[in-house]
Coordinates of C-alpha atoms and ligand atoms in Angstrom, one line a residue:
M1 CA 35.7 216.3 84.2
P2 CA 37.5 216.5 80.8
S3 CA 34.5 214.6 79.5
E4 CA 32.2 217.3 80.6
F5 CA 34.1 219.9 78.6
A6 CA 34.2 217.5 75.7
R7 CA 30.4 216.9 75.8
T8 CA 29.7 220.6 76.0
A9 CA 32.0 221.3 73.0
R10 CA 30.3 218.5 71.0
L11 CA 26.9 220.1 71.8
A12 CA 28.1 223.5 70.7
Q13 CA 29.3 221.9 67.5
Q14 CA 26.0 220.2 66.9
F15 CA 24.2 223.5 67.5
G16 CA 26.2 225.1 64.8
F17 CA 28.9 227.1 66.6
G18 CA 32.0 227.7 64.7
G19 CA 34.4 226.7 67.4
V20 CA 34.9 226.5 71.2
Q21 CA 37.2 228.0 73.7
V22 CA 38.5 226.1 76.8
R23 CA 38.6 228.7 79.5
A24 CA 41.6 228.0 81.7
A25 CA 41.8 231.7 82.9
H26 CA 40.1 234.1 85.3
G27 CA 40.4 231.9 88.4
F28 CA 37.9 229.3 87.3
L29 CA 38.5 225.6 87.8
L30 CA 41.2 224.9 85.2
S31 CA 42.9 228.1 86.1
Q32 CA 42.9 227.0 89.8
F33 CA 44.6 223.8 88.8
L34 CA 47.4 225.7 87.0
S35 CA 48.0 228.0 90.0
P36 CA 50.3 226.9 92.8
L37 CA 48.3 229.3 95.1
F38 CA 45.2 227.1 94.7
N39 CA 46.5 223.7 93.6
K40 CA 47.9 222.0 96.8
R41 CA 47.4 218.5 95.5
S42 CA 49.9 215.8 96.2
D43 CA 48.8 213.5 93.3
T44 CA 49.8 213.6 89.7
Y45 CA 47.7 216.8 89.2
G46 CA 49.6 218.9 91.7
G47 CA 53.2 219.9 92.4
T48 CA 55.2 220.8 89.4
I49 CA 53.8 222.9 86.6
A50 CA 54.0 219.9 84.3
N51 CA 51.6 218.1 86.8
R52 CA 49.4 221.2 87.3
M53 CA 48.7 221.5 83.6
Q54 CA 47.7 217.8 83.2
L55 CA 44.0 218.5 83.7
L56 CA 44.1 221.2 81.1
L57 CA 45.9 219.1 78.5
K58 CA 43.6 216.1 79.1
T59 CA 40.6 218.5 78.8
I60 CA 41.9 219.7 75.4
E61 CA 42.5 216.2 74.1
A62 CA 39.1 215.0 75.3
T63 CA 37.5 218.0 73.6
R64 CA 39.4 217.3 70.4
A65 CA 38.3 213.7 70.4
A66 CA 34.7 214.8 70.8
V67 CA 34.7 217.4 68.0
G68 CA 37.0 215.9 65.4
P69 CA 40.1 217.3 63.8
D70 CA 38.6 220.2 61.9
F71 CA 36.6 222.0 64.5
P72 CA 38.5 225.0 66.0
I73 CA 39.5 224.8 69.6
A74 CA 41.0 227.8 71.5
V75 CA 42.4 227.8 75.0
K76 CA 42.3 230.9 77.2
L77 CA 45.2 231.4 79.6
N78 CA 46.0 234.0 82.2
S79 CA 49.1 236.1 81.8
S80 CA 49.9 235.2 85.4
D81 CA 50.4 231.6 84.4
Q82 CA 53.8 230.2 83.5
L83 CA 55.1 230.3 79.9
E84 CA 55.5 226.5 80.2
V85 CA 51.7 226.2 79.9
V86 CA 51.9 228.3 76.7
A87 CA 54.8 226.3 75.3
A88 CA 53.0 223.0 76.1
Q89 CA 50.3 224.0 73.6
D90 CA 52.7 223.2 70.8
Q91 CA 52.1 219.5 71.7
S92 CA 48.4 219.9 72.2
S93 CA 45.7 220.0 69.5
V94 CA 44.5 223.5 70.2
D95 CA 44.2 225.8 67.2
L96 CA 44.6 229.1 69.1
V97 CA 46.1 230.4 72.4
D98 CA 44.2 233.3 73.8
I99 CA 46.1 235.4 76.4
S100 CA 44.0 237.2 79.0
G101 CA 44.1 237.8 82.7
G102 CA 42.2 238.8 85.8
T103 CA 40.2 236.8 88.3
Y104 CA 36.7 236.7 89.6
F105 CA 37.9 236.5 93.2
P106 CA 36.7 239.6 95.1
G107 CA 39.5 241.8 96.4
A108 CA 42.2 240.4 94.2
E109 CA 44.8 242.8 92.9
P110 CA 44.1 244.1 89.4
A111 CA 45.8 241.8 86.8
S112 CA 46.4 244.3 84.1
E113 CA 50.0 245.0 83.4
G114 CA 49.5 248.3 81.6
A115 CA 48.7 251.7 82.9
G116 CA 45.0 251.4 82.1
R117 CA 44.9 252.4 78.4
G118 CA 45.3 249.8 75.7
A119 CA 45.9 246.1 75.8
Y120 CA 46.5 244.9 79.3
F121 CA 48.6 241.8 78.8
I122 CA 50.8 242.8 75.9
E123 CA 54.1 242.1 77.6
F124 CA 53.2 238.6 78.4
A125 CA 51.9 238.1 74.8
K126 CA 55.3 239.1 73.5
R127 CA 56.9 236.4 75.7
A128 CA 54.2 233.9 74.7
R129 CA 55.0 234.6 71.0
A130 CA 58.5 233.3 71.6
S131 CA 57.2 230.2 73.5
T132 CA 54.8 228.7 71.0
T133 CA 54.3 228.4 67.3
K134 CA 50.5 228.3 67.7
P135 CA 48.4 231.3 66.6
L136 CA 48.0 233.8 69.4
M137 CA 45.1 236.0 70.4
L138 CA 45.2 238.8 73.0
T139 CA 42.1 239.8 75.0
G140 CA 41.6 242.5 77.5
G141 CA 41.7 246.3 77.3
F142 CA 41.3 247.0 73.6
K143 CA 39.2 250.1 73.2
T144 CA 40.1 251.6 69.9
R145 CA 40.6 250.3 66.4
M146 CA 44.1 251.6 66.3
Q147 CA 45.1 249.7 69.4
A148 CA 43.8 246.5 67.8
E149 CA 45.4 247.2 64.4
D150 CA 48.8 248.1 66.0
V151 CA 49.1 244.9 68.0
V152 CA 48.3 242.7 65.0
A153 CA 50.4 244.7 62.6
S154 CA 53.4 244.5 65.0
G155 CA 53.2 240.7 64.8
I156 CA 52.8 240.3 68.6
V157 CA 49.6 238.4 68.1
D158 CA 47.5 237.2 65.2
I159 CA 44.0 238.0 66.5
V160 CA 42.5 240.5 69.0
G161 CA 39.7 239.5 71.4
L162 CA 37.0 242.0 72.4
A163 CA 34.4 241.6 75.1
R164 CA 33.1 244.8 76.7
M165 CA 33.4 246.9 73.6
P166 CA 31.0 244.8 71.5
V167 CA 28.8 244.6 74.6
L168 CA 28.6 248.4 74.4
E169 CA 28.3 248.4 70.6
P170 CA 27.6 244.9 69.1
T171 CA 28.5 245.9 65.5
L172 CA 31.9 247.3 66.4
P173 CA 34.0 244.4 65.0
D174 CA 32.3 244.8 61.7
L175 CA 32.7 248.5 61.7
W176 CA 36.4 248.1 62.5
K177 CA 36.9 245.6 59.7
E178 CA 35.3 248.2 57.4
G179 CA 37.7 250.8 58.7
Q180 CA 35.0 252.8 60.4
R181 CA 34.3 254.0 64.0
P182 CA 37.8 254.1 65.5
E183 CA 36.3 254.7 69.0
P184 CA 33.2 253.1 70.5
L185 CA 30.3 255.5 71.2
S186 CA 30.3 254.8 74.9
Q187 CA 33.4 254.5 77.1
I188 CA 34.4 252.3 79.9
H189 CA 36.3 254.0 82.7
P190 CA 39.9 253.4 81.5
Q191 CA 41.5 253.0 84.9
R192 CA 39.3 250.6 86.8
A193 CA 36.6 248.5 85.1
E194 CA 34.3 246.5 87.3
L195 CA 32.4 244.0 85.2
P196 CA 29.0 242.6 85.8
L197 CA 30.6 239.3 86.5
G198 CA 32.7 240.8 89.2
I199 CA 36.0 240.3 87.3
R200 CA 38.3 243.2 87.6
Y201 CA 40.6 243.9 84.7
G202 CA 41.8 247.4 85.0
Ligands
FMN1 C1 29.6 240.0 80.5 C2 31.0 239.3 80.3 C3 31.0 237.9 80.2 C4 32.2 237.2 80.0 N1 32.2 235.8 79.9 C5 33.3 235.2 79.6 C6 33.3 233.8 79.3 O1 32.3 233.1 79.3 N2 34.5 233.2 79.0 C7 35.7 233.9 78.9 O2 36.7 233.3 78.6 N3 35.7 235.2 79.2 C8 34.6 235.9 79.5 N4 34.6 237.2 79.8 C9 35.9 237.9 79.8 C10 36.2 238.5 78.5 O3 36.3 237.4 77.5 C11 37.5 239.3 78.5 O4 38.6 238.4 78.9 C12 37.5 240.5 79.4 O5 36.2 241.1 79.4 C13 38.5 241.5 79.0 O6 38.4 241.9 77.6 P1 37.7 243.4 77.3 O7 38.7 244.4 77.9 O8 37.7 243.4 75.8 O9 36.4 243.4 78.0 C14 33.4 237.9 80.0 C15 33.4 239.3 80.1 C16 32.2 240.0 80.2 C17 32.2 241.5 80.3

C-alpha cells in the first residue's frame, strides 16, 4: 500500500505538480490506522500509537523514495489524533504538517473545536507547534483574510489551508495576498457546513 501512494506521488511529480500531500485525516484509510476506534489489529500495525502510525511513516518514506529529496511532501493529520503522531514527523522526511479534522462518516459528531467562526482546529495547532519543529499548516474554517493573517502573524502556524473559500471564489488566495477582498463574496453557513463530499466540519 505505501507503494501505491509512492507511485501516485511520482506520477503527480511527472505531471508537473509542485508537491503532494499524504492524506492521513478525515477518516480515510491512513486515518483509520491511526485511530484506536478503527484499528483493532493485533500485528505490528495495531495496538500502541507507535504501531498504529507505522503505516503512515512507511507511506511517507516510500513516497520520499519515489519523488527524491527536493519534492515537497506534506502530511495531513486530524486534530483528534495524538500529538505523538505530530511529534514523530520530526523523524520523517515530510516538509509540512497540515492540521485538519472532520470525518466523512455519516452521523459523526462535528470535529470543529471552535464555536463555528474562524479556524476550527487552532487549539490543537498550538499544541502541535510545541510538538514538532516541522513547518505547520492549519486547514479548516478560515473565511476571512484577517483570520488567516492573524493565525500566521501569531506564529501558531506558518501556512493557512483553504478549501471551500477558493471553491466559492477561485482567485481569493491571490486577492488576499494582494491585500484585497477581506471577505469572500458568497458565504458558507458558519455553524454547520455540509460539504459535497459529505464531510462535516462545522
Ligand atoms: C470539494 C472538496 C474536496 C476535498 N478534497 C480533499 C482532498 O482530496 N484531500 C484533503 O486532504 N482534503 C480534501 N478536502 C478537505 C479540505 O482540504 C479541508 O480540510 C476542508 O474543506 C476544511 O477546510 P475549509 O474550511 O477551508 O473548507 C476537500 C474539501 C472539499 C470541499
